[in-house]
Amino acid sequence: MKQGVRVMQFSKRASARLLQSALLVTFMGGLAGCEMLPMETSSRPVDVDKQVDLTSCNADVPNFAESPCMLTDWVAFGLAAQRGDREWRDNMLPRLAGHAPEQRLSRAVVMSWGSESQWDQASEIYKADLGAAPGALQPLFRYWLNELEGRRKLSSRVDQQQGEVARLEEENEALADKLEAMTAIEQSINLRQQVE
């Protein structure tokens, strides 16, 4: 039971780190984007229609189309996958069918919050397709892969410890049976000595 609590605590910490990293990546991406914008040299006002409205971001299924919303959409999708339940994942996975890297990486994001067997598949996809993602998204995918690998290692350790506990319990039972048999033999010897 304690192991389950540790996994939950790790997941909460990972969630907080995921959110912090996503915000940092978004902020850094925004700064990088600002440096690349041409400087306004005239005194005319900025055209309001050309400004980016990030409230229109958060596409249901993100893609690799270069846009001001690309990183924001992927971060939102990652958070939706983390918060989604099994039904959400089961409904989303068929929508992400396909062989394009953006579809495969979308599936990896969803599967990385599914069952442990899906974790393995997600890890393989991340490793295979991370390089095909746009450069602005690669740090985010790399973070998600590292976070997933951390959970996989923790789960493996929990499984090993549970296996060790089961082995020790069996060994303890066998020793208890031997002790009981030796106690019965000792009592039998004592009874014979009393009779003689």
Short mmCIF file of C-alpha atoms in Angstrom, two decimals:
data_model
loop_
_atom_site.label_atom_id
_atom_site.label_comp_id
_atom_site.label_asym_id
_atom_site.label_seq_id
_atom_site.Cartn_x
_atom_site.Cartn_y
_atom_site.Cartn_z
CA MET A 1 0.00 0.00 0.00
CA LYS A 2 2.89 2.33 0.81
CA GLN A 3 4.28 1.75 -2.67
CA GLY A 4 0.98 2.92 -4.22
CA VAL A 5 1.17 6.10 -2.14
CA ARG A 6 4.72 6.71 -3.38
CA VAL A 7 3.60 6.31 -7.00
CA MET A 8 0.77 8.80 -6.40
CA GLN A 9 3.17 11.26 -4.77
CA PHE A 10 5.57 10.90 -7.68
CA SER A 11 2.74 11.53 -10.13
CA LYS A 12 1.66 14.69 -8.31
CA ARG A 13 5.25 15.96 -8.28
CA ALA A 14 5.64 15.04 -11.93
CA SER A 15 2.41 16.86 -12.74
CA ALA A 16 3.64 20.00 -11.02
CA ARG A 17 7.00 19.75 -12.80
CA LEU A 18 5.22 19.16 -16.12
CA LEU A 19 3.14 22.29 -15.68
CA GLN A 20 6.18 24.35 -14.61
CA SER A 21 8.24 23.09 -17.54
CA ALA A 22 5.44 23.68 -20.01
CA LEU A 23 5.05 27.24 -18.78
CA LEU A 24 8.81 27.76 -18.96
CA VAL A 25 8.97 26.34 -22.48
CA THR A 26 6.02 28.52 -23.50
CA PHE A 27 7.64 31.58 -21.97
CA MET A 28 11.03 30.85 -23.52
CA GLY A 29 9.39 30.16 -26.87
CA GLY A 30 7.62 33.49 -26.61
CA LEU A 31 10.89 35.24 -25.89
CA ALA A 32 12.60 33.53 -28.80
CA GLY A 33 9.70 34.51 -31.03
CA CYS A 34 9.92 38.13 -29.89
CA GLU A 35 13.61 38.31 -30.74
CA MET A 36 12.85 37.19 -34.27
CA LEU A 37 10.15 39.79 -34.87
CA PRO A 38 11.26 42.86 -36.80
CA MET A 39 11.54 45.97 -34.69
CA GLU A 40 8.88 48.61 -35.31
CA THR A 41 10.69 51.75 -36.38
CA SER A 42 7.77 53.92 -37.33
CA SER A 43 5.48 55.66 -34.93
CA ARG A 44 2.31 54.28 -36.47
CA PRO A 45 0.11 52.17 -34.19
CA VAL A 46 0.25 48.38 -34.30
CA ASP A 47 -2.49 46.78 -36.40
CA VAL A 48 -4.78 45.10 -33.85
CA ASP A 49 -6.03 42.59 -36.44
CA LYS A 50 -2.51 41.20 -36.88
CA GLN A 51 -1.92 40.56 -33.18
CA VAL A 52 -2.00 36.93 -32.05
CA ASP A 53 -4.95 35.97 -29.90
CA LEU A 54 -3.79 33.00 -27.82
CA THR A 55 -7.31 32.51 -26.47
CA SER A 56 -8.17 31.03 -29.86
CA CYS A 57 -5.53 28.34 -29.34
CA ASN A 58 -6.09 24.90 -27.78
CA ALA A 59 -7.05 22.82 -30.78
CA ASP A 60 -8.63 19.51 -29.81
CA VAL A 61 -5.88 17.59 -31.61
CA PRO A 62 -2.63 19.50 -32.15
CA ASN A 63 -0.46 19.28 -35.26
CA PHE A 64 2.91 20.41 -36.54
CA ALA A 65 1.58 23.33 -38.61
CA GLU A 66 3.74 26.34 -37.79
CA SER A 67 1.57 28.83 -35.93
CA PRO A 68 1.72 30.96 -32.79
CA CYS A 69 -0.58 28.38 -31.17
CA MET A 70 1.49 25.27 -31.94
CA LEU A 71 3.34 25.03 -28.61
CA THR A 72 0.31 26.17 -26.60
CA ASP A 73 -1.88 23.55 -28.31
CA TRP A 74 0.59 20.74 -27.59
CA VAL A 75 0.96 21.76 -23.93
CA ALA A 76 -2.84 21.87 -23.56
CA PHE A 77 -3.13 18.47 -25.25
CA GLY A 78 -0.51 17.01 -22.90
CA LEU A 79 -2.40 18.34 -19.87
CA ALA A 80 -5.69 16.97 -21.26
CA ALA A 81 -4.05 13.55 -21.70
CA GLN A 82 -2.74 13.66 -18.15
CA ARG A 83 -6.12 14.61 -16.70
CA GLY A 84 -8.18 12.39 -19.01
CA ASP A 85 -9.58 9.09 -17.85
CA ARG A 86 -9.53 5.74 -19.62
CA GLU A 87 -12.70 6.58 -21.56
CA TRP A 88 -11.13 9.80 -22.85
CA ARG A 89 -8.02 7.91 -23.97
CA ASP A 90 -10.09 5.15 -25.60
CA ASN A 91 -12.07 7.77 -27.53
CA MET A 92 -8.99 9.79 -28.50
CA LEU A 93 -6.68 7.00 -29.73
CA PRO A 94 -8.75 6.07 -32.83
CA ARG A 95 -8.76 9.75 -33.83
CA LEU A 96 -4.97 9.72 -33.79
CA ALA A 97 -4.55 6.72 -36.10
CA GLY A 98 -2.00 7.21 -38.82
CA HIS A 99 1.69 6.98 -39.58
CA ALA A 100 2.62 10.66 -39.72
CA PRO A 101 5.02 11.71 -36.93
CA GLU A 102 2.51 14.22 -35.51
CA GLN A 103 -0.15 11.48 -35.26
CA ARG A 104 2.29 9.02 -33.73
CA LEU A 105 3.54 11.58 -31.20
CA SER A 106 -0.06 12.51 -30.35
CA ARG A 107 -0.70 8.83 -29.63
CA ALA A 108 2.44 8.70 -27.48
CA VAL A 109 1.20 11.66 -25.43
CA VAL A 110 -2.13 9.90 -24.83
CA MET A 111 -0.62 6.45 -24.17
CA SER A 112 1.96 7.83 -21.75
CA TRP A 113 -0.92 8.33 -19.30
CA GLY A 114 -2.56 4.95 -19.99
CA SER A 115 -1.66 1.47 -18.79
CA GLU A 116 1.91 0.36 -18.19
CA SER A 117 1.90 -1.64 -21.45
CA GLN A 118 0.96 1.59 -23.23
CA TRP A 119 3.87 3.32 -21.47
CA ASP A 120 6.25 0.99 -23.30
CA GLN A 121 4.65 1.79 -26.67
CA ALA A 122 4.67 5.52 -25.92
CA SER A 123 8.35 5.41 -25.03
CA GLU A 124 9.21 3.65 -28.31
CA ILE A 125 7.23 6.22 -30.32
CA TYR A 126 8.84 9.18 -28.53
CA LYS A 127 12.31 7.77 -29.17
CA ALA A 128 11.58 7.00 -32.83
CA ASP A 129 9.75 10.20 -33.81
CA LEU A 130 11.06 12.93 -31.52
CA GLY A 131 13.54 14.07 -34.17
CA ALA A 132 10.72 14.54 -36.71
CA ALA A 133 8.99 17.13 -34.52
CA PRO A 134 9.56 20.84 -35.17
CA GLY A 135 12.51 22.23 -33.24
CA ALA A 136 10.24 24.35 -31.04
CA LEU A 137 8.44 21.20 -29.81
CA GLN A 138 11.42 18.90 -29.33
CA PRO A 139 12.28 20.11 -25.79
CA LEU A 140 8.66 19.51 -24.75
CA PHE A 141 8.60 16.00 -26.22
CA ARG A 142 12.00 15.26 -24.68
CA TYR A 143 10.67 16.39 -21.28
CA TRP A 144 7.60 14.17 -21.66
CA LEU A 145 9.80 11.23 -22.63
CA ASN A 146 12.08 11.77 -19.61
CA GLU A 147 9.09 12.05 -17.29
CA LEU A 148 7.63 8.84 -18.74
CA GLU A 149 10.94 7.01 -18.35
CA GLY A 150 11.04 8.13 -14.71
CA ARG A 151 7.60 6.66 -14.09
CA ARG A 152 8.58 3.44 -15.86
CA LYS A 153 11.68 3.07 -13.68
CA LEU A 154 9.69 3.76 -10.53
CA SER A 155 7.07 1.21 -11.55
CA SER A 156 9.79 -1.35 -12.28
CA ARG A 157 11.28 -0.77 -8.82
CA VAL A 158 7.85 -1.21 -7.22
CA ASP A 159 7.35 -4.48 -9.13
CA GLN A 160 10.78 -5.73 -8.03
CA GLN A 161 10.07 -4.84 -4.41
CA GLN A 162 6.67 -6.53 -4.54
CA GLY A 163 8.33 -9.63 -6.01
CA GLU A 164 10.91 -9.58 -3.22
CA VAL A 165 8.17 -9.22 -0.59
CA ALA A 166 6.26 -12.17 -2.11
CA ARG A 167 9.46 -14.28 -2.13
CA LEU A 168 10.16 -13.43 1.52
CA GLU A 169 6.58 -14.25 2.51
CA GLU A 170 6.87 -17.68 0.85
CA GLU A 171 10.22 -18.25 2.55
CA ASN A 172 8.69 -17.22 5.87
CA GLU A 173 5.80 -19.66 5.39
CA ALA A 174 8.20 -22.50 4.58
CA LEU A 175 10.26 -21.73 7.69
CA ALA A 176 7.09 -21.58 9.81
CA ASP A 177 6.08 -25.03 8.48
CA LYS A 178 9.55 -26.44 9.28
CA LEU A 179 9.43 -24.91 12.76
CA GLU A 180 6.01 -26.42 13.35
CA ALA A 181 7.26 -29.85 12.19
CA MET A 182 10.35 -29.58 14.43
CA THR A 183 8.17 -28.56 17.39
CA ALA A 184 5.95 -31.61 16.81
CA ILE A 185 9.02 -33.89 16.67
CA GLU A 186 10.41 -32.35 19.88
CA GLN A 187 7.06 -32.83 21.65
CA SER A 188 6.96 -36.47 20.49
CA ILE A 189 10.48 -37.10 21.81
CA ASN A 190 9.59 -35.45 25.15
CA LEU A 191 6.46 -37.64 25.46
CA ARG A 192 8.49 -40.83 24.80
CA GLN A 193 11.04 -39.84 27.43
CA GLN A 194 8.28 -39.21 29.97
CA VAL A 195 6.71 -42.61 29.27
CA GLU A 196 10.02 -44.46 29.68
#
